[in-house]
Coordinates of C-alpha atoms in Angstrom, one line a residue:
Chain A
M8 CA 0.0 -0.3 0.0
P9 CA 1.9 2.7 -1.4
T10 CA -0.5 5.3 -1.2
D11 CA -0.6 4.7 2.9
S12 CA 3.3 5.5 3.8
N13 CA 2.2 8.9 5.0
A14 CA -1.2 7.4 6.7
P15 CA -1.1 7.3 10.7
L16 CA 0.3 3.6 11.7
I17 CA -2.2 3.3 14.2
T18 CA -5.5 5.4 14.9
A19 CA -8.0 5.2 17.9
E20 CA -10.9 6.7 18.2
H21 CA -12.9 6.8 21.7
L22 CA -11.1 3.5 22.1
V23 CA -12.9 1.7 25.3
K24 CA -11.8 -1.8 26.5
R25 CA -14.4 -2.8 29.7
F26 CA -14.5 -6.3 31.6
G27 CA -17.5 -6.5 32.5
D28 CA -18.4 -3.1 35.4
F29 CA -14.7 -2.7 35.4
V30 CA -13.6 0.1 32.8
A31 CA -10.2 -0.2 32.3
V32 CA -9.7 2.1 28.9
D33 CA -12.1 5.0 29.1
G34 CA -11.9 6.1 25.6
I35 CA -8.6 7.7 24.8
D36 CA -7.6 8.8 21.6
V37 CA -4.4 8.2 20.1
E38 CA -2.7 8.2 16.6
V39 CA 0.7 6.7 15.8
P40 CA 2.7 8.2 12.5
R41 CA 5.3 5.8 11.0
G42 CA 8.7 6.3 12.0
E43 CA 7.6 7.4 15.7
S44 CA 8.3 5.9 19.0
F45 CA 5.6 6.2 21.0
G46 CA 4.8 5.5 24.8
F47 CA 2.4 4.8 26.9
L48 CA 3.1 5.9 30.7
G49 CA 1.0 5.2 33.9
P50 CA 0.8 3.5 37.2
N51 CA 0.1 0.1 37.6
G52 CA -3.5 -0.3 37.2
A53 CA -3.5 2.8 34.7
G54 CA -5.0 0.9 31.4
K55 CA -1.6 0.3 29.5
S56 CA -1.3 -2.8 28.7
S57 CA -5.0 -3.2 28.1
T58 CA -4.7 -0.7 25.1
M59 CA -1.6 -2.5 23.8
R60 CA -3.5 -5.7 23.9
M61 CA -6.6 -4.3 21.9
I62 CA -4.0 -2.7 19.6
G63 CA -2.0 -6.5 19.9
C64 CA -5.4 -7.5 18.0
V65 CA -5.7 -10.3 21.2
S66 CA -8.6 -8.6 22.9
P67 CA -11.6 -7.4 21.6
V68 CA -12.2 -3.8 21.1
T69 CA -15.8 -2.8 23.4
E70 CA -16.4 0.1 22.0
G71 CA -14.9 3.3 19.6
R72 CA -12.5 2.6 16.7
L73 CA -9.1 1.5 16.2
R74 CA -7.1 0.9 13.1
I75 CA -3.7 -0.4 12.5
F76 CA -1.8 0.0 9.2
G77 CA -5.4 1.3 8.1
L78 CA -7.2 -2.2 9.2
D79 CA -9.4 -2.9 11.2
P80 CA -8.9 -5.8 14.3
A81 CA -12.0 -7.1 14.4
T82 CA -11.8 -8.2 11.1
D83 CA -8.3 -8.8 9.9
G84 CA -6.9 -9.3 13.1
K85 CA -4.3 -11.9 11.4
Q86 CA -3.1 -10.3 9.1
I87 CA -2.2 -7.3 11.4
R88 CA -0.5 -9.6 13.7
S89 CA 1.6 -11.0 10.8
R90 CA 3.1 -7.4 10.2
M91 CA 3.9 -6.8 13.8
G92 CA 6.1 -8.0 16.2
V93 CA 5.1 -8.4 19.8
V94 CA 7.2 -7.6 23.4
P95 CA 4.6 -9.4 26.2
Q96 CA 5.6 -8.3 30.2
M97 CA 6.4 -11.8 30.7
D98 CA 9.2 -13.5 28.7
Q99 CA 6.4 -16.5 26.9
L100 CA 10.0 -17.9 25.6
D101 CA 9.3 -21.8 25.0
E102 CA 11.5 -23.8 27.6
Q103 CA 11.3 -27.2 26.2
L104 CA 13.5 -25.4 23.2
T105 CA 16.5 -23.7 22.6
V106 CA 17.1 -20.0 21.9
E107 CA 17.9 -20.9 18.6
D108 CA 14.5 -23.1 18.0
N109 CA 12.4 -19.9 19.6
M110 CA 13.2 -17.9 17.2
I111 CA 12.6 -20.6 14.2
L112 CA 9.7 -22.0 15.3
Y113 CA 8.6 -18.5 15.8
G114 CA 9.1 -17.7 11.9
R115 CA 6.9 -21.0 11.0
Y116 CA 3.9 -19.1 13.3
F117 CA 4.3 -16.9 10.7
D118 CA 5.0 -19.2 7.3
I119 CA 8.4 -18.4 7.1
P120 CA 9.8 -21.0 5.4
R121 CA 12.4 -22.6 7.7
A122 CA 15.9 -21.6 5.7
E123 CA 14.9 -18.5 5.5
C124 CA 13.8 -18.7 9.6
K125 CA 17.3 -19.8 9.9
R126 CA 19.7 -17.1 8.1
R127 CA 17.5 -14.3 10.4
A128 CA 17.3 -16.4 13.6
K129 CA 21.0 -15.8 13.1
E130 CA 21.2 -12.3 12.2
L131 CA 19.1 -11.4 15.1
L132 CA 21.0 -13.2 17.6
E133 CA 23.7 -11.3 17.0
F134 CA 22.1 -8.2 16.8
V135 CA 21.0 -8.4 21.1
Q136 CA 25.1 -10.1 21.1
L137 CA 23.3 -13.5 21.6
T138 CA 25.7 -15.5 19.7
D139 CA 27.1 -17.6 21.4
R140 CA 23.9 -18.7 23.3
A141 CA 22.1 -20.0 20.4
K142 CA 22.0 -23.4 21.2
S143 CA 21.5 -22.7 24.8
K144 CA 18.5 -24.0 26.3
I145 CA 15.6 -21.2 27.8
E146 CA 15.7 -21.9 31.3
P147 CA 19.9 -21.0 32.4
L148 CA 19.7 -18.1 30.7
S149 CA 19.7 -14.3 33.4
G150 CA 16.3 -12.2 32.9
G151 CA 18.2 -9.8 30.6
M152 CA 19.1 -12.4 28.5
K153 CA 15.6 -13.8 28.1
R154 CA 14.6 -10.1 27.4
R155 CA 16.9 -10.3 24.8
V156 CA 15.8 -13.3 23.6
T157 CA 12.3 -12.4 22.8
I158 CA 13.0 -9.0 21.2
A159 CA 14.7 -10.9 18.7
R160 CA 12.3 -13.0 18.6
S161 CA 9.6 -10.4 17.9
L162 CA 11.5 -10.0 14.7
I163 CA 11.5 -12.6 13.1
N164 CA 9.2 -11.4 10.5
E165 CA 10.8 -8.0 10.2
P166 CA 7.9 -6.4 11.5
E167 CA 7.1 -2.4 10.7
L168 CA 5.4 -1.6 13.9
L169 CA 6.8 -3.7 17.2
L170 CA 4.6 -3.7 20.5
L171 CA 6.6 -3.4 23.7
D172 CA 5.3 -3.9 27.0
E173 CA 7.3 -3.3 30.2
P174 CA 10.0 -3.9 28.0
T175 CA 12.6 -3.3 31.5
T176 CA 10.9 -4.1 34.0
G177 CA 12.2 -6.4 36.2
L178 CA 16.6 -6.3 34.6
D179 CA 19.1 -4.6 35.8
P180 CA 20.5 -1.1 35.2
Q181 CA 23.7 -2.1 32.3
A182 CA 21.4 -5.2 31.2
R183 CA 18.4 -2.6 30.8
H184 CA 20.9 -0.3 28.3
V185 CA 22.0 -2.7 26.6
L186 CA 18.0 -3.3 25.5
W187 CA 17.4 0.3 25.1
D188 CA 20.5 0.8 22.5
R189 CA 18.9 -2.4 21.0
L190 CA 15.7 -1.0 20.4
Y191 CA 17.4 2.8 19.5
R192 CA 18.7 1.1 16.7
L193 CA 15.9 0.0 15.8
K194 CA 14.2 2.6 15.8
Q195 CA 16.9 4.3 13.3
R196 CA 16.1 1.4 10.9
G197 CA 12.3 2.7 10.6
V198 CA 11.0 0.2 13.1
T199 CA 7.5 1.8 14.9
L200 CA 8.0 1.5 18.3
V201 CA 4.9 1.2 20.5
L202 CA 6.1 0.7 24.5
T203 CA 4.7 1.0 27.6
T204 CA 6.7 1.8 30.8
H205 CA 6.4 2.8 33.8
Y206 CA 10.1 4.0 34.2
M207 CA 10.7 7.5 33.3
D208 CA 14.4 7.7 32.3
E209 CA 13.1 4.8 29.8
A210 CA 9.9 7.3 28.5
E211 CA 12.8 10.1 28.3
Q212 CA 15.0 8.0 26.4
L213 CA 13.1 5.8 23.7
C214 CA 10.1 7.9 23.4
D215 CA 9.4 10.5 20.8
R216 CA 6.3 11.6 21.6
L217 CA 3.7 9.4 24.8
V218 CA 0.8 9.8 26.7
V219 CA 0.0 9.6 30.6
M220 CA -2.5 7.6 31.1
D221 CA -4.0 7.4 34.6
Q222 CA -7.7 5.4 35.4
G223 CA -7.8 4.2 32.0
K224 CA -7.9 8.3 30.3
I225 CA -5.5 10.3 29.0
V226 CA -4.4 12.8 30.9
A227 CA -1.2 14.2 28.9
M228 CA -0.2 13.8 25.7
G229 CA 3.6 14.9 24.1
S230 CA 6.8 14.8 23.7
P231 CA 9.1 14.3 26.8
R232 CA 10.5 18.1 26.5
E233 CA 7.0 19.1 26.2
L234 CA 5.6 17.6 29.0
I235 CA 8.4 18.4 31.6
E236 CA 7.7 22.3 30.3
K237 CA 4.3 22.1 30.7
H238 CA 3.4 19.9 33.7
S239 CA 6.9 21.3 36.0
P240 CA 9.0 24.1 36.7
R241 CA 12.5 23.7 35.5
E242 CA 14.4 22.3 38.3
V243 CA 13.6 20.7 41.3
L244 CA 15.1 20.9 45.0
E245 CA 14.6 17.4 47.0
L246 CA 15.5 18.0 50.1
R247 CA 15.6 14.9 52.6
Y248 CA 14.9 15.3 56.8
P249 CA 15.3 12.9 59.2
A250 CA 13.0 10.4 59.0
G251 CA 9.5 10.7 60.1
T252 CA 10.1 14.5 59.9
N253 CA 9.4 15.7 56.6
D254 CA 5.3 16.2 57.0
E255 CA 6.3 19.0 60.3
R256 CA 9.7 20.5 58.6
A257 CA 7.9 21.1 55.7
S258 CA 5.4 23.4 57.2
D259 CA 8.5 25.4 57.6
L260 CA 9.2 26.1 53.7
D261 CA 5.2 27.6 52.9
G262 CA 6.2 29.9 49.9
V263 CA 8.8 28.6 48.7
G264 CA 9.9 27.8 45.2
N265 CA 6.1 27.3 43.2
R266 CA 5.3 24.1 44.6
R267 CA 5.8 21.5 47.3
E268 CA 5.7 17.8 47.1
V269 CA 6.2 16.0 50.4
L270 CA 7.2 11.9 50.1
P271 CA 7.9 9.2 52.6
D272 CA 11.3 9.6 51.9
R273 CA 12.6 12.9 50.9
V274 CA 10.3 16.7 50.7
L275 CA 10.7 17.7 46.8
I276 CA 10.3 21.4 46.0
Y277 CA 9.9 22.4 42.1
A278 CA 11.1 26.1 41.4
D279 CA 12.6 27.4 38.4
D280 CA 15.2 28.0 40.6
G281 CA 16.5 25.5 42.4
E282 CA 19.8 27.4 43.4
A283 CA 17.5 30.3 45.2
A284 CA 15.2 28.1 46.9
L285 CA 18.1 26.1 48.9
A286 CA 18.6 29.5 49.5
E287 CA 15.7 30.6 51.2
V288 CA 15.5 27.3 52.2
H289 CA 18.9 27.7 54.6
R290 CA 17.9 31.6 55.0
R291 CA 14.7 30.0 57.1
G292 CA 17.1 28.3 59.9
S293 CA 15.8 24.9 58.0
R294 CA 18.7 22.4 58.1
P295 CA 17.9 19.3 56.3
E296 CA 20.1 16.2 55.9
S297 CA 20.8 16.6 51.7
A298 CA 20.2 18.7 49.5
L299 CA 20.2 18.0 46.0
V300 CA 19.4 20.8 42.8
R301 CA 18.5 18.8 39.7
R302 CA 16.4 19.4 36.6
S303 CA 12.9 18.6 36.7
S304 CA 12.2 14.9 35.0
L305 CA 9.3 13.1 33.2
E306 CA 8.9 11.7 36.6
D307 CA 7.8 15.4 38.1
V308 CA 5.2 15.5 35.5
F309 CA 3.6 12.1 36.1
L310 CA 3.8 12.7 39.9
R311 CA 2.0 15.3 39.1
L312 CA -0.4 14.0 36.4
T313 CA -0.6 11.1 38.3
G314 CA -1.0 12.6 41.5
R315 CA 0.9 11.1 44.7
S316 CA 0.3 12.9 47.9
L317 CA 0.7 16.1 46.0
V318 CA 0.6 19.5 48.3
D319 CA 0.2 22.4 46.2
Chain B
M21 CA -2.1 -26.2 3.7
I22 CA -5.5 -27.6 5.9
T23 CA -8.2 -25.7 6.2
L24 CA -11.7 -27.0 7.1
A25 CA -13.1 -23.3 5.7
G26 CA -14.4 -26.3 2.4
L27 CA -17.0 -28.0 5.3
P28 CA -20.1 -27.7 5.2
L29 CA -20.4 -27.7 8.5
R30 CA -22.5 -25.1 10.0
I31 CA -22.3 -26.5 13.5
V32 CA -18.9 -25.9 14.1
P33 CA -17.8 -22.7 15.4
V34 CA -15.9 -19.6 13.3
Q35 CA -13.1 -20.3 15.1
V36 CA -12.0 -23.9 13.9
M37 CA -13.3 -22.9 10.4
Q38 CA -10.8 -20.6 10.1
A39 CA -8.3 -22.3 11.6
T40 CA -5.5 -22.4 8.4
R41 CA -2.6 -23.0 10.7
P42 CA -2.8 -26.0 13.5
H43 CA 0.1 -27.9 11.8
R44 CA 2.7 -25.4 13.1
M45 CA 1.4 -26.3 16.7
L46 CA 2.8 -30.2 15.4
E47 CA 5.5 -28.5 13.9
R48 CA 6.5 -27.4 17.5
Q49 CA 6.1 -30.4 19.1
W50 CA 7.9 -32.0 16.5
M51 CA 10.9 -29.6 17.4
V52 CA 10.1 -30.5 21.1
N53 CA 10.7 -34.2 20.9
R54 CA 13.3 -34.1 18.3
A55 CA 15.0 -32.7 21.0
G56 CA 14.8 -35.3 23.4
G57 CA 10.9 -36.0 24.4
W58 CA 10.8 -39.0 22.1
M59 CA 11.6 -41.2 25.3
V60 CA 8.0 -40.5 26.5
L61 CA 6.3 -41.9 23.7
L62 CA 8.6 -45.3 23.6
S63 CA 7.1 -45.3 27.1
G64 CA 3.7 -46.0 25.6
F65 CA 5.2 -48.9 23.2
F66 CA 6.0 -51.4 26.1
E67 CA 2.7 -50.7 28.0
P68 CA 0.8 -52.6 25.6
L69 CA 3.2 -55.7 25.6
F70 CA 2.8 -55.9 29.0
Y71 CA -0.7 -55.6 29.0
L72 CA -1.3 -58.7 26.0
L73 CA 1.5 -60.4 27.5
S74 CA -0.4 -61.2 31.1
I75 CA -4.2 -61.7 29.3
R76 CA -2.0 -63.9 27.3
V77 CA -0.5 -66.7 29.5
G78 CA -2.3 -65.9 32.3
F79 CA -6.1 -65.4 32.6
G80 CA -6.4 -66.3 29.3
A81 CA -5.9 -69.5 29.8
L82 CA -8.2 -69.8 33.4
V83 CA -11.4 -68.4 31.7
G84 CA -11.6 -69.7 28.2
D85 CA -13.5 -68.6 25.8
V86 CA -16.2 -65.7 25.9
E87 CA -20.2 -66.1 24.4
D88 CA -20.5 -62.2 22.7
G89 CA -23.2 -61.9 20.8
G90 CA -23.8 -65.5 20.6
R91 CA -20.5 -66.6 19.7
L92 CA -17.5 -67.9 21.5
I93 CA -14.2 -66.1 21.5
P94 CA -11.0 -67.4 23.5
Y95 CA -10.4 -64.9 25.9
A96 CA -7.8 -63.0 24.5
E97 CA -9.4 -62.1 21.4
F98 CA -12.0 -60.6 23.4
V99 CA -10.6 -58.4 25.6
A100 CA -7.2 -57.0 23.3
P101 CA -9.3 -54.3 21.1
A102 CA -10.6 -53.4 23.8
L103 CA -7.1 -52.6 25.8
M104 CA -6.8 -51.4 22.3
A105 CA -9.8 -48.9 22.3
A106 CA -8.3 -47.8 25.9
S107 CA -4.6 -47.3 25.1
A108 CA -6.3 -44.9 22.2
M109 CA -7.8 -43.0 25.3
N110 CA -5.0 -43.4 27.5
G111 CA -2.4 -41.8 25.0
A112 CA -5.0 -38.9 23.9
L113 CA -5.7 -38.1 28.0
Y114 CA -1.8 -38.0 28.8
E115 CA -1.0 -35.3 26.5
S116 CA -4.4 -33.3 26.5
T117 CA -4.8 -32.8 29.6
M118 CA -1.6 -32.6 31.9
N119 CA 0.6 -31.5 29.2
V120 CA -1.7 -28.9 27.6
F121 CA -1.9 -27.6 31.2
F122 CA 1.5 -26.7 31.7
R123 CA 1.9 -25.2 28.0
L124 CA -1.5 -23.4 28.7
K125 CA -0.4 -22.2 32.1
Y126 CA 3.1 -22.2 32.7
D127 CA 5.3 -22.3 29.7
K128 CA 2.5 -19.9 27.9
V129 CA 2.9 -21.3 24.8
Y130 CA -0.2 -20.6 23.4
D131 CA 0.0 -17.4 24.7
A132 CA 3.4 -16.4 22.8
A133 CA 1.6 -18.0 19.3
L134 CA -1.9 -16.2 19.6
A135 CA 0.5 -13.3 19.1
T136 CA 1.5 -14.3 15.1
P137 CA -1.3 -14.6 12.9
L138 CA -2.1 -18.2 14.9
T139 CA -6.1 -17.8 15.8
S140 CA -7.5 -19.7 19.1
G141 CA -8.7 -22.6 16.1
D142 CA -5.3 -23.3 15.2
V143 CA -4.2 -23.6 19.2
A144 CA -7.0 -26.2 19.3
L145 CA -6.8 -28.4 16.3
G146 CA -3.1 -28.4 16.2
E147 CA -2.7 -29.3 20.0
I148 CA -5.6 -32.0 19.8
G149 CA -4.6 -33.3 16.9
Y150 CA -1.3 -33.9 18.7
A151 CA -2.7 -36.0 21.7
T152 CA -4.5 -37.8 18.9
I153 CA -1.1 -38.4 17.0
R154 CA 0.2 -40.0 20.7
G155 CA -2.3 -41.7 21.3
A156 CA -3.0 -43.5 17.2
L157 CA 0.9 -43.8 18.1
Y158 CA -0.2 -46.3 20.8
S159 CA -2.8 -48.0 19.2
S160 CA -0.6 -48.4 16.7
A161 CA 2.2 -50.2 19.0
F162 CA -1.0 -52.2 20.8
L163 CA -2.0 -53.0 17.2
V164 CA 1.5 -54.5 15.9
T165 CA 2.0 -56.6 19.0
M166 CA -1.5 -58.0 19.1
W167 CA -0.9 -59.4 15.6
A168 CA 2.3 -60.7 17.0
L169 CA 0.6 -62.5 19.9
G170 CA -1.9 -64.3 17.6
M171 CA -4.5 -62.3 18.9
T172 CA -6.7 -61.0 15.9
S173 CA -9.3 -62.4 15.0
S174 CA -9.7 -61.4 11.0
A175 CA -8.3 -59.4 8.4
W176 CA -10.7 -56.2 9.2
A177 CA -8.2 -56.6 12.3
I178 CA -6.3 -53.7 10.0
G179 CA -9.5 -51.7 10.4
M180 CA -9.4 -50.9 14.2
L181 CA -6.3 -48.4 13.8
P182 CA -8.7 -45.8 11.8
V183 CA -11.5 -46.2 14.7
A184 CA -8.7 -45.6 16.8
I185 CA -7.6 -42.3 15.5
L186 CA -10.7 -41.3 15.4
I187 CA -10.9 -43.0 19.7
S188 CA -8.2 -41.0 20.2
F189 CA -9.1 -37.0 18.4
A190 CA -12.3 -37.4 20.5
F191 CA -10.4 -37.6 24.2
S192 CA -7.7 -35.4 22.5
A193 CA -10.7 -33.2 21.8
I194 CA -12.5 -33.5 25.2
G195 CA -9.4 -33.9 27.5
M196 CA -8.2 -30.4 26.2
A197 CA -11.8 -28.5 26.6
A198 CA -12.1 -29.5 30.8
T199 CA -8.0 -28.9 30.8
T200 CA -9.5 -25.4 29.8
Y201 CA -11.7 -25.5 33.1
M202 CA -8.8 -26.5 35.5
R203 CA -8.0 -23.9 38.2
S204 CA -4.6 -26.1 39.3
W205 CA -2.9 -29.4 39.2
A206 CA -5.3 -30.3 42.2
D207 CA -8.2 -30.0 39.6
F208 CA -5.7 -33.4 37.9
E209 CA -7.2 -35.6 40.9
Y210 CA -10.7 -35.3 39.3
V211 CA -9.0 -37.2 35.8
P212 CA -8.2 -40.5 36.7
S213 CA -11.1 -41.3 38.6
I214 CA -13.2 -40.4 35.7
M215 CA -10.8 -43.0 33.7
L216 CA -10.5 -46.1 35.9
P217 CA -14.4 -46.8 36.0
M218 CA -14.5 -45.9 32.0
F219 CA -11.6 -48.2 31.7
L220 CA -12.7 -50.7 33.6
F221 CA -16.4 -50.7 33.2
S222 CA -16.9 -49.7 29.2
A223 CA -17.5 -53.3 28.4
T224 CA -13.8 -53.9 27.6
F225 CA -13.7 -57.0 30.0
Y226 CA -16.8 -58.3 30.0
P227 CA -19.5 -58.3 27.5
L228 CA -22.3 -55.7 28.1
S229 CA -25.0 -59.0 28.4
S230 CA -23.3 -59.3 32.0
Y231 CA -24.2 -55.7 33.3
G232 CA -27.9 -57.1 33.0
D233 CA -30.3 -53.9 33.9
W234 CA -27.3 -51.9 34.1
Q235 CA -26.0 -51.4 30.3
W236 CA -27.5 -48.2 29.6
V237 CA -24.6 -46.5 32.4
V238 CA -22.1 -48.4 30.6
Q239 CA -23.2 -47.4 26.8
I240 CA -23.0 -43.7 28.6
S241 CA -19.1 -43.9 28.7
P242 CA -18.1 -43.0 25.7
L243 CA -14.8 -45.5 25.3
Y244 CA -17.9 -47.8 25.3
H245 CA -18.8 -47.1 21.9
G246 CA -14.8 -46.9 21.3
V247 CA -14.4 -50.5 22.4
A248 CA -17.6 -51.7 20.4
M249 CA -16.7 -50.8 17.5
T250 CA -12.4 -51.9 17.8
R251 CA -14.2 -55.8 19.0
S252 CA -16.7 -56.3 15.8
L253 CA -13.6 -55.4 13.6
N254 CA -11.4 -57.2 14.8
L255 CA -14.2 -60.2 14.5
G256 CA -14.9 -58.9 11.5
E257 CA -18.7 -59.1 12.1
W258 CA -20.8 -56.1 11.4
S259 CA -23.9 -55.0 12.2
W260 CA -26.1 -51.2 12.2
A261 CA -25.0 -50.0 16.1
F262 CA -20.9 -49.6 14.7
G263 CA -22.9 -47.0 12.4
G264 CA -24.3 -45.6 16.0
H265 CA -20.9 -45.8 17.6
L266 CA -19.3 -43.8 15.3
V267 CA -21.8 -40.9 15.1
V268 CA -21.5 -41.0 19.3
L269 CA -17.6 -40.6 18.8
V270 CA -17.4 -38.5 15.9
A271 CA -19.7 -36.1 18.3
M272 CA -17.9 -36.4 20.8
A273 CA -14.7 -34.8 18.6
L274 CA -17.0 -32.2 17.1
F275 CA -17.9 -31.0 20.3
G276 CA -14.6 -31.3 22.6
V277 CA -12.8 -29.4 19.3
T278 CA -15.5 -26.6 19.5
L279 CA -15.3 -26.2 23.1
T280 CA -11.3 -25.8 23.4
A281 CA -11.5 -23.2 20.3
K282 CA -13.8 -20.8 22.2
R283 CA -12.4 -22.0 25.9
I284 CA -9.1 -20.6 24.4
E285 CA -10.3 -17.3 23.2
R286 CA -12.4 -16.6 26.7
L287 CA -9.0 -17.6 28.7
L288 CA -6.2 -16.0 26.1
L289 CA -8.7 -13.5 24.0
P290 CA -9.8 -11.4 27.1

């Protein structure tokens, strides 16, 4: 479909998913153009995975309109799935097969000839740096390796669209960085990435654009930079007081910065000038155990939008 | 490509009609077995040998001939076809219960497959197909052993093989459908409590006539219909009842496949 090259890869209009009385996704509108890296960000239970499952054509749409590659999942699910790769939240690798056989079998599910599956498996294992594990069973692999096998496997059909549900949850920092690097390369090759995460750094690293979801609704949309600029002042001052005294100390700080948030372990003060805010804290005679000024991040946006113990 | 789309069966649901890749699930099993799973199948070949030897050497001599349908037959020839039917059932149920449950709940084989162009119908038919093959292999071994021990009564005995495949298919389908309702391993405790009485009381070891007024209970057992067919083929004796038994097993197979496909959709594609 050459005329479609500019049409959005995914269009969701007023998408709703209900399980009985429970509303998992509550009328969201999303559009993902080809080549973009798009993120769904939100706390657990925000409706990210339900949305991903609908896009992955493994969960019927309750209401609204969903098109992927311009096709309707209700009638063309098989065709859509054949052009898509899926990295589920939990690795679903076949424990009874070797790494290489996992890849080959998966290719066979897409009706790819066996010889071609072998060729691609070799290439993809190289891509995720697991060539030396090709003949290994799944069980002895580390979490990070399993994740990489899952990603390699999801690429066996050379998908135009790759869905990643919490791709790096539970991995150590090194493994995460290896994965990010690989995903970034895929993006450079023109693969459209759609991912969910609750890691802010991941969203900042990988997403061109993202939506923040909460309770089934989209509460913000934009690039990571835009969201930070719009929803959070430029800097954040983090203060630590002796355990259990945060609430009490925080009241000394009325009027410092633009906004204040008291977390169990620290007090966050959002301000355009963090150093000035810190000077004001000291001037008032408040003596935190430690103080840190940093740039505001997506995490701050996230906390603000999904509302965790906000004190405005 | 295997497709059922051409069959004019309105009772078969759309999930099964649209199944175009069930053979991929068989391919998976082939790859798993290639990696060292053949031993499981091998064990099934020794079972019939032991069974048949014990009957030929022991029971046969003790019991003598049995009257079935007004004809006297040596006990060994009476029991052997019934045991062959039972082996088809056993092979099918071993595979379609515990093994399917593991792939469904723990290995997530079906979740992974359903993210590809495979459908619930492909998974249902493919997995039932594999369990059928396992049952069919057991019964083939049984038939060969029977023949080698001189326990086949007529050339028609070769027809027991397709019947054993049908038995195997029907039980695989019902077994997998039942497995989709299992919540944990504990639920599998019920499987032997259904299989054992079925094995013992499906006119397996003595003729239907010996049940007197309780014959109808025996006729409820699906295995009874399989046993009746293998037995009549072994003797090369035909009656209209054969068609009736056939219908029962075919209906059971269709019901099982349909229910399985629907259940997979409900469990894995909510």
